[in-house]
GROMACS .gro file of C-alpha atoms in nm:
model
  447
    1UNK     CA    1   1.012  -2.673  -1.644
    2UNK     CA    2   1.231  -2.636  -1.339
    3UNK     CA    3   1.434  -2.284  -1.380
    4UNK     CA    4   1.807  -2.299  -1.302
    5UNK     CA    5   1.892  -2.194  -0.954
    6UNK     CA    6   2.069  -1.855  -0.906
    7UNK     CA    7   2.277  -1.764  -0.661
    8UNK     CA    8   2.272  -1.386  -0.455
    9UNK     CA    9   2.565  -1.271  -0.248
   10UNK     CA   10   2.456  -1.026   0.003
   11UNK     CA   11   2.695  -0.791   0.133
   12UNK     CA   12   2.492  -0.672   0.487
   13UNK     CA   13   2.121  -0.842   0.514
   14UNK     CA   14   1.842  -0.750   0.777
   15UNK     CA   15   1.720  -1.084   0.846
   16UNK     CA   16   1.434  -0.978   1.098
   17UNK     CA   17   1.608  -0.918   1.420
   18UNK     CA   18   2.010  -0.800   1.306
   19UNK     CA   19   2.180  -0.705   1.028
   20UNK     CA   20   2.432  -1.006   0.870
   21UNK     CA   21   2.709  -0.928   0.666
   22UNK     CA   22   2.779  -1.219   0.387
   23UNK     CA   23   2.514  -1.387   0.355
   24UNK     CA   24   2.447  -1.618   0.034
   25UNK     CA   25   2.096  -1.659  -0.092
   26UNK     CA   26   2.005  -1.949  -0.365
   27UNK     CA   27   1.669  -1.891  -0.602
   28UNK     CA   28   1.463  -2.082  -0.797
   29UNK     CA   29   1.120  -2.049  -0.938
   30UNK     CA   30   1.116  -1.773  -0.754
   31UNK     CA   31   1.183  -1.875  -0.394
   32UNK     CA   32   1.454  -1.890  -0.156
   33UNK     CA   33   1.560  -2.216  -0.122
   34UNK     CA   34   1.865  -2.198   0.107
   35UNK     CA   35   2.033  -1.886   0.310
   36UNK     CA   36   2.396  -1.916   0.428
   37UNK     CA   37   2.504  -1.682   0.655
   38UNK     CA   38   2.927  -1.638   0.741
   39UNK     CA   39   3.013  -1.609   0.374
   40UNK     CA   40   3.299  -1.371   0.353
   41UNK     CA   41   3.331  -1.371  -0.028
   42UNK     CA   42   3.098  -1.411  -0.318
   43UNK     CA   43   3.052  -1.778  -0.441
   44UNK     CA   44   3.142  -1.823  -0.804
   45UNK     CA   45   2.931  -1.760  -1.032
   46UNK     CA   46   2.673  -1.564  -0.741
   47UNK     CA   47   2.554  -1.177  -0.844
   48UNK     CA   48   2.631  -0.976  -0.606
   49UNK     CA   49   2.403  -0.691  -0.399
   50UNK     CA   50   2.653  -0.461  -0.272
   51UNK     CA   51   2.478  -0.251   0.049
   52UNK     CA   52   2.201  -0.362   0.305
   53UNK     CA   53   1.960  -0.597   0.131
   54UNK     CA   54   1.642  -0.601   0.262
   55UNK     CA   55   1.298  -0.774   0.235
   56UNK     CA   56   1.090  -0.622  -0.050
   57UNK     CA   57   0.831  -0.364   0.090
   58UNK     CA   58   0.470  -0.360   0.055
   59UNK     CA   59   0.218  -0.048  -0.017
   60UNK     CA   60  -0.050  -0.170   0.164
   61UNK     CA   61  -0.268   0.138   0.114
   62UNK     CA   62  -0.213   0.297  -0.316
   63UNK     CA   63  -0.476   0.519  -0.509
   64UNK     CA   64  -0.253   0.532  -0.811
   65UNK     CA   65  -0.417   0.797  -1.003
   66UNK     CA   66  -0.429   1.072  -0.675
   67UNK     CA   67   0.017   1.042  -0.815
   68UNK     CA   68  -0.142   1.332  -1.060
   69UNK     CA   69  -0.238   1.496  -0.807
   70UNK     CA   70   0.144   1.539  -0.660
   71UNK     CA   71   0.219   1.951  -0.649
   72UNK     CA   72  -0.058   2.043  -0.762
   73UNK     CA   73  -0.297   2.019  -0.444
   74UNK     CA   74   0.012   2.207  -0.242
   75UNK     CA   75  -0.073   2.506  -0.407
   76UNK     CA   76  -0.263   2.754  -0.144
   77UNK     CA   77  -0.427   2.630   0.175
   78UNK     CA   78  -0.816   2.427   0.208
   79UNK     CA   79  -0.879   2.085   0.358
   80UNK     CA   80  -0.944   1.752   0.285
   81UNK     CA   81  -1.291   1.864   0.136
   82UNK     CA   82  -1.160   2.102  -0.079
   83UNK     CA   83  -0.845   1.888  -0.183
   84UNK     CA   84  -1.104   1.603  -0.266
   85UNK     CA   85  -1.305   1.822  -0.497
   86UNK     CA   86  -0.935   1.874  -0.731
   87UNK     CA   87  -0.924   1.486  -0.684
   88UNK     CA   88  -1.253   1.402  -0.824
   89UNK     CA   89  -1.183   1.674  -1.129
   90UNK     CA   90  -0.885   1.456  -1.211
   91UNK     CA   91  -1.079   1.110  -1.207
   92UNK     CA   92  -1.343   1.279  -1.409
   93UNK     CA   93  -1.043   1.220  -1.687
   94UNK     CA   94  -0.984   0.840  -1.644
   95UNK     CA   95  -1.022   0.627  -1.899
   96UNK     CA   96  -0.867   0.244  -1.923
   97UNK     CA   97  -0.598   0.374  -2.187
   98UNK     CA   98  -0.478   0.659  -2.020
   99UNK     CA   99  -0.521   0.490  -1.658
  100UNK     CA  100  -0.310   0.170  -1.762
  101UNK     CA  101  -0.032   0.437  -1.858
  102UNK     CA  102  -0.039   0.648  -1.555
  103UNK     CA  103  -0.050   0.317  -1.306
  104UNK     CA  104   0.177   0.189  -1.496
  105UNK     CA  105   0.467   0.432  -1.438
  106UNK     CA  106   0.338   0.513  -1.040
  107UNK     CA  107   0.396   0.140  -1.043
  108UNK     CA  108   0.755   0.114  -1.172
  109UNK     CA  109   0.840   0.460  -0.954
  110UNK     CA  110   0.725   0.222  -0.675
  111UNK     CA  111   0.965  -0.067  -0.779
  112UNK     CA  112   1.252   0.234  -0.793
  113UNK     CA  113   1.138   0.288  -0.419
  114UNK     CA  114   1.207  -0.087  -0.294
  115UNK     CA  115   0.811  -0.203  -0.341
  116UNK     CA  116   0.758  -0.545  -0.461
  117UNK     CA  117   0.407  -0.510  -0.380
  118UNK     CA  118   0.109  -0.268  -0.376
  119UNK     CA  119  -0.267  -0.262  -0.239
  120UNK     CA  120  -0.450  -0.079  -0.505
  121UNK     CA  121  -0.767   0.092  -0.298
  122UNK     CA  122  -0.950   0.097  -0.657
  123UNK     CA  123  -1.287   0.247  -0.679
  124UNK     CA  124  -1.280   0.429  -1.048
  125UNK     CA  125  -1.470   0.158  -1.163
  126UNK     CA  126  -1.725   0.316  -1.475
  127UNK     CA  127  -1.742   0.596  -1.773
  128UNK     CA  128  -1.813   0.908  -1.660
  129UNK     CA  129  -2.202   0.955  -1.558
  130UNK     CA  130  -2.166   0.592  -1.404
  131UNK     CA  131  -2.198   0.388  -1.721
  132UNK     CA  132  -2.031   0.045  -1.681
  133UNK     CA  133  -1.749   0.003  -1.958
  134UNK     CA  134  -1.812  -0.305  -2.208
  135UNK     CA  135  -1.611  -0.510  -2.026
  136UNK     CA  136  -1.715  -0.372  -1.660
  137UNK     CA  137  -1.402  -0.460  -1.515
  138UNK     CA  138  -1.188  -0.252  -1.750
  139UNK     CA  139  -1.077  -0.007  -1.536
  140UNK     CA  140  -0.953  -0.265  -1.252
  141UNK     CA  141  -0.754  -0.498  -1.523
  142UNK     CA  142  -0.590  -0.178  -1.677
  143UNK     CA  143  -0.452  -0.153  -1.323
  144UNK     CA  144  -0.369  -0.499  -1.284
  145UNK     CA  145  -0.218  -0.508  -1.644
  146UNK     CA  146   0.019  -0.217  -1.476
  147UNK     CA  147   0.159  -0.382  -1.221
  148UNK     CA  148   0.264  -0.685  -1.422
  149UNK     CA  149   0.402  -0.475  -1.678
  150UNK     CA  150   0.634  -0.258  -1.387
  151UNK     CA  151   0.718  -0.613  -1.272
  152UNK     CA  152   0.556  -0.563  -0.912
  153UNK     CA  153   0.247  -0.738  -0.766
  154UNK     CA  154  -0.065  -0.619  -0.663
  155UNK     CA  155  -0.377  -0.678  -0.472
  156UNK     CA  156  -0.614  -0.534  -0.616
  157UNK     CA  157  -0.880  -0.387  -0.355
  158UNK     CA  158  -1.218  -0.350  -0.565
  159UNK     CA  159  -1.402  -0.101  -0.346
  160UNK     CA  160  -1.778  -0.094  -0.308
  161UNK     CA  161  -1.849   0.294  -0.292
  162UNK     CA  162  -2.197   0.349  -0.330
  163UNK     CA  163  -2.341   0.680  -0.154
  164UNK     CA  164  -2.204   1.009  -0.049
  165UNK     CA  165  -2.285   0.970   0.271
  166UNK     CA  166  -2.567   0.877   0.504
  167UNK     CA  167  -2.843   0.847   0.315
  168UNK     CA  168  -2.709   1.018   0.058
  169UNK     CA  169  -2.724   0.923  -0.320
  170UNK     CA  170  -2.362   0.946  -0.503
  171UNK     CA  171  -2.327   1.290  -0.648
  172UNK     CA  172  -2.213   1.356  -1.005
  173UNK     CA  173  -1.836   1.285  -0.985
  174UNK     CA  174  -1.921   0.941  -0.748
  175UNK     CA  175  -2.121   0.820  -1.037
  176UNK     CA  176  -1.862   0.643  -1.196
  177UNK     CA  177  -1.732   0.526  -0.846
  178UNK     CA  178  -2.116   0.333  -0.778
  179UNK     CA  179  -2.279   0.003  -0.856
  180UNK     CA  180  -2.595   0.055  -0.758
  181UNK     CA  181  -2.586  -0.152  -0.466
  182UNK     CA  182  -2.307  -0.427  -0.294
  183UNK     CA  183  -2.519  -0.702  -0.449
  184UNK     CA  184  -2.414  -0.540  -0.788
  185UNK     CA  185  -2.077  -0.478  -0.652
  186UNK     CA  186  -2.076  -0.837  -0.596
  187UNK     CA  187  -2.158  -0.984  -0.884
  188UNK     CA  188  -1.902  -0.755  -1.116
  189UNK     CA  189  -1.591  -0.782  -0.927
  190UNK     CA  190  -1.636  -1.157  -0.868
  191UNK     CA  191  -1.562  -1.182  -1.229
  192UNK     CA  192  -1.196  -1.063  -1.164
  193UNK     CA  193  -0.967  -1.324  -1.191
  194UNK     CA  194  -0.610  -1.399  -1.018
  195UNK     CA  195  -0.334  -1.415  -1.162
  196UNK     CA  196   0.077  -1.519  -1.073
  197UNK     CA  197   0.118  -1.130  -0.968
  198UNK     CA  198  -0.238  -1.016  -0.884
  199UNK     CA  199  -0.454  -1.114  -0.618
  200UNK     CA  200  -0.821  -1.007  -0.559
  201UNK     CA  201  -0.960  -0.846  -0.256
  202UNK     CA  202  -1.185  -0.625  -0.148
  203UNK     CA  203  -1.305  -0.269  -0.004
  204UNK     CA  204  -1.537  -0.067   0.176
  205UNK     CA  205  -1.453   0.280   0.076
  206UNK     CA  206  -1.601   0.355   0.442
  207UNK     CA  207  -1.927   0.384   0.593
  208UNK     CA  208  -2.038   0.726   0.492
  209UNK     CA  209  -2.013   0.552   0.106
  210UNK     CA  210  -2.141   0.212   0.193
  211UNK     CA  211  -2.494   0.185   0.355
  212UNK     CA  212  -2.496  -0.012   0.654
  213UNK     CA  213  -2.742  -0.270   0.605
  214UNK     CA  214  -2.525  -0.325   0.292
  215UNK     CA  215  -2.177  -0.395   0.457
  216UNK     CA  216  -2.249  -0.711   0.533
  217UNK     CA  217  -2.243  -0.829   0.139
  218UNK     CA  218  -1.876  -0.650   0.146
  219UNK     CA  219  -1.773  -0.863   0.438
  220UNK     CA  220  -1.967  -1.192   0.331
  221UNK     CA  221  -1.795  -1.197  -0.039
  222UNK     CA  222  -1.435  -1.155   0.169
  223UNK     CA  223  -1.518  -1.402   0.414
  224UNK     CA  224  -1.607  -1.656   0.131
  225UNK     CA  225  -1.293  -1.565  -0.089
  226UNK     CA  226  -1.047  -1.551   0.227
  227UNK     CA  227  -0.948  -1.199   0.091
  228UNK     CA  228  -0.843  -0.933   0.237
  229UNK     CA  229  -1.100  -0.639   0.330
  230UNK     CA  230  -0.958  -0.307   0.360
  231UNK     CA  231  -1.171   0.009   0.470
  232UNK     CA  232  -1.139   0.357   0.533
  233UNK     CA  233  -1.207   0.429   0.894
  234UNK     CA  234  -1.219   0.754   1.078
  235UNK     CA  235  -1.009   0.949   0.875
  236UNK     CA  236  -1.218   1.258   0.941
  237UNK     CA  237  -1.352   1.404   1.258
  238UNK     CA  238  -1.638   1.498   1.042
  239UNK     CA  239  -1.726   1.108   0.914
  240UNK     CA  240  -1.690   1.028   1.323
  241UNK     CA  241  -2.003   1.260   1.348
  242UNK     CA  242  -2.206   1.228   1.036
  243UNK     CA  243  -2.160   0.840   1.167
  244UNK     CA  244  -2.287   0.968   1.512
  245UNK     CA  245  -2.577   1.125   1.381
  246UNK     CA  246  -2.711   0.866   1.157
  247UNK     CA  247  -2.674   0.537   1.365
  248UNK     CA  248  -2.578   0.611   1.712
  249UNK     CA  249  -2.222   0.473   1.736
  250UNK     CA  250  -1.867   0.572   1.566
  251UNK     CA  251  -1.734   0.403   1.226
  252UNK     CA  252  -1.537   0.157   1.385
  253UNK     CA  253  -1.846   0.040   1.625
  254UNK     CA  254  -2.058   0.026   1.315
  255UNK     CA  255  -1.826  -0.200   1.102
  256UNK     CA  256  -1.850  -0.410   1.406
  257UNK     CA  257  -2.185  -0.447   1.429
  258UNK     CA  258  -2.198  -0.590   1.091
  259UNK     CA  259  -1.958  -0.843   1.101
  260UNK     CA  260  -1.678  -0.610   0.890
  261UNK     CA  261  -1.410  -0.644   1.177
  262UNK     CA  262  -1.173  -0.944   1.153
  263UNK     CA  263  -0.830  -1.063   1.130
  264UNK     CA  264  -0.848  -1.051   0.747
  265UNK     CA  265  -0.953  -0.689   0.758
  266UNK     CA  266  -0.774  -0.387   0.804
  267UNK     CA  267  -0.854  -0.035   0.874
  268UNK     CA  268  -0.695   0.263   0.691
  269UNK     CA  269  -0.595   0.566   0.854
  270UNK     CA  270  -0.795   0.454   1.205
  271UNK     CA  271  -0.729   0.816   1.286
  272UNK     CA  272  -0.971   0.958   1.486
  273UNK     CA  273  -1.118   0.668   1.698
  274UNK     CA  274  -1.253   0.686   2.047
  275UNK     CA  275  -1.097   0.532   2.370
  276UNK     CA  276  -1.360   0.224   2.299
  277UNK     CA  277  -1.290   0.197   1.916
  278UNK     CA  278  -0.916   0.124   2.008
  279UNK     CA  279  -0.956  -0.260   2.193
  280UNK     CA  280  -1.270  -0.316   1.975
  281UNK     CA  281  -1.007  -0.311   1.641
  282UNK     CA  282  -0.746  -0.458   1.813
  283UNK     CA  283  -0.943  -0.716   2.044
  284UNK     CA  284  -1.057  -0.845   1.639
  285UNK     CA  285  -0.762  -0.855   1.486
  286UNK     CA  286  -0.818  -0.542   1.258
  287UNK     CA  287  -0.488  -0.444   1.109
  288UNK     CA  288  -0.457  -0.082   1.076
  289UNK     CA  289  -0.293   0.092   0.763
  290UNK     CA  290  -0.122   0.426   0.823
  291UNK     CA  291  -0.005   0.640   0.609
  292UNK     CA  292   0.185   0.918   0.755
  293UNK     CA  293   0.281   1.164   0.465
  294UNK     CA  294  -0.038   1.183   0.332
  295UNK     CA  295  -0.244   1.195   0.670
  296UNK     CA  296  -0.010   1.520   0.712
  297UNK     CA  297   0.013   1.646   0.382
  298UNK     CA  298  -0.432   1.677   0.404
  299UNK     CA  299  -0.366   1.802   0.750
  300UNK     CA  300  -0.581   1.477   0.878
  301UNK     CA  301  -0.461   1.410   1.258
  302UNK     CA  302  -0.198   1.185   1.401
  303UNK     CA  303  -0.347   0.826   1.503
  304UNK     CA  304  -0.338   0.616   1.767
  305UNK     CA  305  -0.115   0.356   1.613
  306UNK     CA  306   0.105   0.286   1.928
  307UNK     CA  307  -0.224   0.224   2.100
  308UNK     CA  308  -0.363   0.013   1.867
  309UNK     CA  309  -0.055  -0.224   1.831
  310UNK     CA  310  -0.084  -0.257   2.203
  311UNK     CA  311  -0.403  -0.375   2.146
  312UNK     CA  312  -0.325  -0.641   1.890
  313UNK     CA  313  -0.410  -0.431   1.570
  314UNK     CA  314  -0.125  -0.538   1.297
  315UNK     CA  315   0.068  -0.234   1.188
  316UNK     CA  316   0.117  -0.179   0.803
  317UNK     CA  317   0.206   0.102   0.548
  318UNK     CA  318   0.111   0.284   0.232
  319UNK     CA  319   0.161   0.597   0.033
  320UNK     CA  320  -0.183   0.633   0.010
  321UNK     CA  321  -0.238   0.983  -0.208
  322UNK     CA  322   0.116   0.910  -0.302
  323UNK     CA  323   0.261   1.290  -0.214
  324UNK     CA  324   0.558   1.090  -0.226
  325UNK     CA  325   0.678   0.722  -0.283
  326UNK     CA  326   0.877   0.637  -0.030
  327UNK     CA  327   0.842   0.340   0.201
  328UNK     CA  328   1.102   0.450   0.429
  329UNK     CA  329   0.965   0.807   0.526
  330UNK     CA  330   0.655   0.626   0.607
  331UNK     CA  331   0.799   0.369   0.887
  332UNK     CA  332   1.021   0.718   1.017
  333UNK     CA  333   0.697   0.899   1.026
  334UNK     CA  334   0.473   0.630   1.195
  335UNK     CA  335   0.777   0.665   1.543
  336UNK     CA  336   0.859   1.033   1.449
  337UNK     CA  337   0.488   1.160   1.487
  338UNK     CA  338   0.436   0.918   1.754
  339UNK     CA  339   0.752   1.092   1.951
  340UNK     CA  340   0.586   1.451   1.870
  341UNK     CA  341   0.231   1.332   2.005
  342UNK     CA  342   0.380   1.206   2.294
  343UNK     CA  343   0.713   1.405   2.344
  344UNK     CA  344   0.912   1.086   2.427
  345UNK     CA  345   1.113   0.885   2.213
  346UNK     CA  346   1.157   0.467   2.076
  347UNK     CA  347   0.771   0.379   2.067
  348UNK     CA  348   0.911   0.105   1.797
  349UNK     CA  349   1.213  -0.057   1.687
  350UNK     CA  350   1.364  -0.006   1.349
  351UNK     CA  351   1.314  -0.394   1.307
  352UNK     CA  352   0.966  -0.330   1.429
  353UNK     CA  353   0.900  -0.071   1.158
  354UNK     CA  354   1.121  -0.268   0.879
  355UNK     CA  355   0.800  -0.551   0.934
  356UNK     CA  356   0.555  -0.314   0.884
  357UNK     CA  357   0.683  -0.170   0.566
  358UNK     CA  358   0.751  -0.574   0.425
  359UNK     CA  359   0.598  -0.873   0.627
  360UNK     CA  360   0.315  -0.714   0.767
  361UNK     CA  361   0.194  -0.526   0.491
  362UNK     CA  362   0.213  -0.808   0.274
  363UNK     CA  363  -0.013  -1.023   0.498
  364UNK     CA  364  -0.270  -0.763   0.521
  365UNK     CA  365  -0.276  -0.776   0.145
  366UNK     CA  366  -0.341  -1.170   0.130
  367UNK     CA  367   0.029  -1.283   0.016
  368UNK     CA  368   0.187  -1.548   0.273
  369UNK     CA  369   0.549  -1.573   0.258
  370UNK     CA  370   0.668  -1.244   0.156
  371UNK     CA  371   0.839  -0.978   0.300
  372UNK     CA  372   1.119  -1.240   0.544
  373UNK     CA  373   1.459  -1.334   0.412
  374UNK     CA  374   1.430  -1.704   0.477
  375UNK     CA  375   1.388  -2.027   0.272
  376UNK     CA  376   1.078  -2.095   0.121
  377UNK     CA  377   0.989  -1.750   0.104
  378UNK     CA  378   0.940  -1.597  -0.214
  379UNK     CA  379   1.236  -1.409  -0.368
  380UNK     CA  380   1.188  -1.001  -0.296
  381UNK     CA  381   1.444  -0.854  -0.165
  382UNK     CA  382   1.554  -0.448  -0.195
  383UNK     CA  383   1.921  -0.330  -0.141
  384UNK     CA  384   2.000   0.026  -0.075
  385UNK     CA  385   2.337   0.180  -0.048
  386UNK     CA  386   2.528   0.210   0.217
  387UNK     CA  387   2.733   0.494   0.086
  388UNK     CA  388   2.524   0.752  -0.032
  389UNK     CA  389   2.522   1.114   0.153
  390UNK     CA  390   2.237   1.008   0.360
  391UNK     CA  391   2.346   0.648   0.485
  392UNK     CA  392   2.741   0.688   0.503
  393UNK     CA  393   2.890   0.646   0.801
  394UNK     CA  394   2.690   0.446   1.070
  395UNK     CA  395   2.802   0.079   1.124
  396UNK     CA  396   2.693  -0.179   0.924
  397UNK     CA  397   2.500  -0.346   1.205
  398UNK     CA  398   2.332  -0.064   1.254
  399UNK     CA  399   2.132  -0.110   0.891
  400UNK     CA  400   1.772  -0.120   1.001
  401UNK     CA  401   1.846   0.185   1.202
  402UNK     CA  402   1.982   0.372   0.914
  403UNK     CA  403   1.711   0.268   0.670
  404UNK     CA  404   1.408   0.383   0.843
  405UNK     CA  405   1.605   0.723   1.021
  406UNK     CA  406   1.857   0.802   0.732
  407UNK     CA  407   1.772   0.623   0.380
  408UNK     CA  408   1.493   0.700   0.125
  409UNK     CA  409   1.368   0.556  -0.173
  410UNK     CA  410   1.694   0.735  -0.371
  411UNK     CA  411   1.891   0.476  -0.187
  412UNK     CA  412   1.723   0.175  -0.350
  413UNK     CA  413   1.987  -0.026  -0.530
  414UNK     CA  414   1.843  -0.301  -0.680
  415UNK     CA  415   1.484  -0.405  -0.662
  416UNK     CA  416   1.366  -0.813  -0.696
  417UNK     CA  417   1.030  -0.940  -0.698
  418UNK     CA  418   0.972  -1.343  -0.684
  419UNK     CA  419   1.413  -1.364  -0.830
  420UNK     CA  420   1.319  -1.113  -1.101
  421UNK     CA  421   1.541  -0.812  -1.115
  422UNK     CA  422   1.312  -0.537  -1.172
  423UNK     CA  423   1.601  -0.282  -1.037
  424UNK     CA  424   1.919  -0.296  -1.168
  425UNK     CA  425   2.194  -0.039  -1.034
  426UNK     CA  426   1.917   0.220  -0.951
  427UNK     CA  427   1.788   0.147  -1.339
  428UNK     CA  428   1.417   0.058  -1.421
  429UNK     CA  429   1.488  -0.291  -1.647
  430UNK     CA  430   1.101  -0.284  -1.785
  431UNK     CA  431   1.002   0.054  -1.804
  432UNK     CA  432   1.345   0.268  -1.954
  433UNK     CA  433   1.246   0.620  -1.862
  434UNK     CA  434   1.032   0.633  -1.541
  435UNK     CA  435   1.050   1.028  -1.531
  436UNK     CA  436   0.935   1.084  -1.859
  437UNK     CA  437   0.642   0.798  -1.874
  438UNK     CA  438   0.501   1.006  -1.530
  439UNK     CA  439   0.567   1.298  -1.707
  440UNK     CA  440   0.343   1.207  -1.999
  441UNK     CA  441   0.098   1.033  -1.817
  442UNK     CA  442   0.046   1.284  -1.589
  443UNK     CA  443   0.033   1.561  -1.849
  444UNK     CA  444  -0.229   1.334  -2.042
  445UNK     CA  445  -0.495   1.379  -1.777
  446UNK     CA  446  -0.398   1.753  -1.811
  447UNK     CA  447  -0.494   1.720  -2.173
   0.00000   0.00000   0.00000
């Protein structure tokens, strides 16, 4: 059955290149079907998004259990190494109940924060000690059970992660993370079925956890699907060596070498890569994921992502270890880090940061016509105020500029995903009490 159209009324909209105040959208079955800029007043009978209305946002790069890990890893000083040793104590306390709860509210605290869509890196795949579940993808549906629940959709990334390092068998907290081998990996995950709201892709968790002559299998089962492929690449000086040591070449030169590069694949972090590493990705068509608060908040490196672009690497976002949710402090991050690396200023537009926080990032996470205010495109859109203490003042016009250098996610308005109002007046309208589901879920793993 046809649903009845519905009418929007947006006061200010970022339609890609400028900001447009009054423009009318019409919905059904959870498209756009028509967009009318010049209109002055609301339409009868239209529900009206009072602010700037934006595309809806996609987390390209999500681990949602590493949300438990939010405080409590800023306590004293370490490194990555040492912060992923508190990480692998709390997915030592994962099981499909208590994982569906804690996704499930990081999920809606993502819709709060504008994001219709999220790339779930997911590698938690088996009981503790590594033995599958009785239904071996019960981890993975508990996630994408989550997301449907906090009204948002998801790719879900099922990561091959199979060795701790070169070499290297997985050690006791990687056991549940293993398959064996990517043939194994294979043959579970291609099980997984899509759904309306969930797609399927997949995920090298990087080369020191994937053996090379076994990447291949990764890419092959990608190519076949026409998934997406995301991998961890370079995030670590150290994995640049280890890399070295083993095979002769850098990460980036090694996914090349077996076919892992590709315009369907993208890189996360692509931190630390070498002056011949940067055309290789982009020359491919490798996107490239960052995610600025959390490559600061583990102290990783700023990365070459000006460079990259250059080089025809698509740009996209995520909150990655999730040290905060906020879509917007990750496009000001990407320029603001790139200005301190370089010590000038404008290395991207606000539009051109905007697309990498909606349009790109939904591309590199397989869904086609998301993330553009246009007909045909699918109905997500994200409105934040105009006149809260943070955005008040600037011009109207100026929108995109005040978004990604002003707003954050406590500016969200109203969140919609495919016509659905998941945000209503700053309100959750599926999950009542965000704060306090976190709260338990978080204080469950505690338990």
């Amino acid at each position: 059955m046809t649903a009845t159209p519905r009418t929007y009324w947006l006061e200010h909209a970022w339609l890609g290149t400028h900001v447009e105040p009054g423009v009318t959208l019409t919905v059904q079955d959870g498209r756009i079907t028509a967009v009318h800029p010049d209109t002055t007043a609301p339409p009868p009978g239209a529900e009206i998004l009072r602010g700037l209305t934006l595309p809806g946002l996609a987390n390209a790069h999500s681990h949602a259990f590493h949300r438990a890990l939010r405080a409590t890893v800023q306590v004293g000083s370490g490194t990555f190494w040492t912060w992923r040793e508190i990480m692998y104590a709390t997915a030592a306390q994962l099981t499909p109940d208590n994982y569906h709860a804690l996704a499930r509210a990081v999920y809606a605290e993502m819709a709060l924060a504008g994001i219709t869509t999220v790339g779930e890196f997911h590698y938690v795949h088996h009981a503790p000690g590594g033995t599958p579940y009785a239904n071996p993808n019960a981890m993975g549906e508990a996630l994408v059970a989550a997301a449907a629940e906090a009204g948002i959709r998801i790719t879900l990334l099922d990561t091959a992660y199979l060795s701790s390092g070169f070499g290297r068998p997985p050690t006791a907290p990687q056991l549940r993370f293993s398959d064996g081998d990517a043939d194994a990996w294979a043959e579970r995950c291609s099980v997984l079925k899509e759904r309306d709201h969930a797609r399927i892709g997949a995920a090298i968790h990087s080369v020191r956890a994937v053996p090379a002559e076994q990447l291949a299998t990764v890419a092959r089962w990608a190519e076949e699907r026409r998934a997406p492929l995301h991998v961890h690449v370079s995030e670590q000086t150290a994995e640049n060596d280890a890399c070295r040591e083993a095979h002769g070449c850098t990460p980036a030169q090694l996914l090349a070498q077996h076919g892992v590069l590709g315009p369907r694949t993208t890189g996360i972090h692509n931190t630390h890569l070498t002056a011949e590493d940067i055309p290789l990705i982009g020359g491919s068509g490798t996107g490239t994921c960052m995610c600025p608060t959390t490559e600061r908040d583990l102290a990783d490196g700023i990365g070459p992502a000006a460079a990259l672009q250059n080089e025809g690497s698509p740009l996209c976002l995520g909150s990655d270890s999730h040290a905060v949710i906020d879509l917007f402090e990750e496009a000001r991050a990407m320029e603001l880090d790139e200005r301190l690396r370089t010590r000038t200023r404008g290395h991207w537009t606000a539009a051109a940061l905007l697309r990498a926080a909606s349009a790109d990032g939904h591309a590199a996470l397989g869904w086609d016509g998301v993330g553009i205010i246009e007909a045909g495109a699918r109905a997500d859109l994200v409105t934040i105020a105009l006149d809260s203490v943070r955005t008040a003042g600037p011009l109207p016009r100026l929108g995109a500029e005040t978004a990604v250098f002003a707003a954050t996610a406590a500016d969200v308005r109203h969140t919609i995903v495919s016509g659905r109002h998941v945000v209503r007046d700053g309100e959750h309208t599926l999950v009542p009490d965000v704060p306090e589901a976190l709260a338990q879920a978080v204080e469950a793993l505690r338990a």
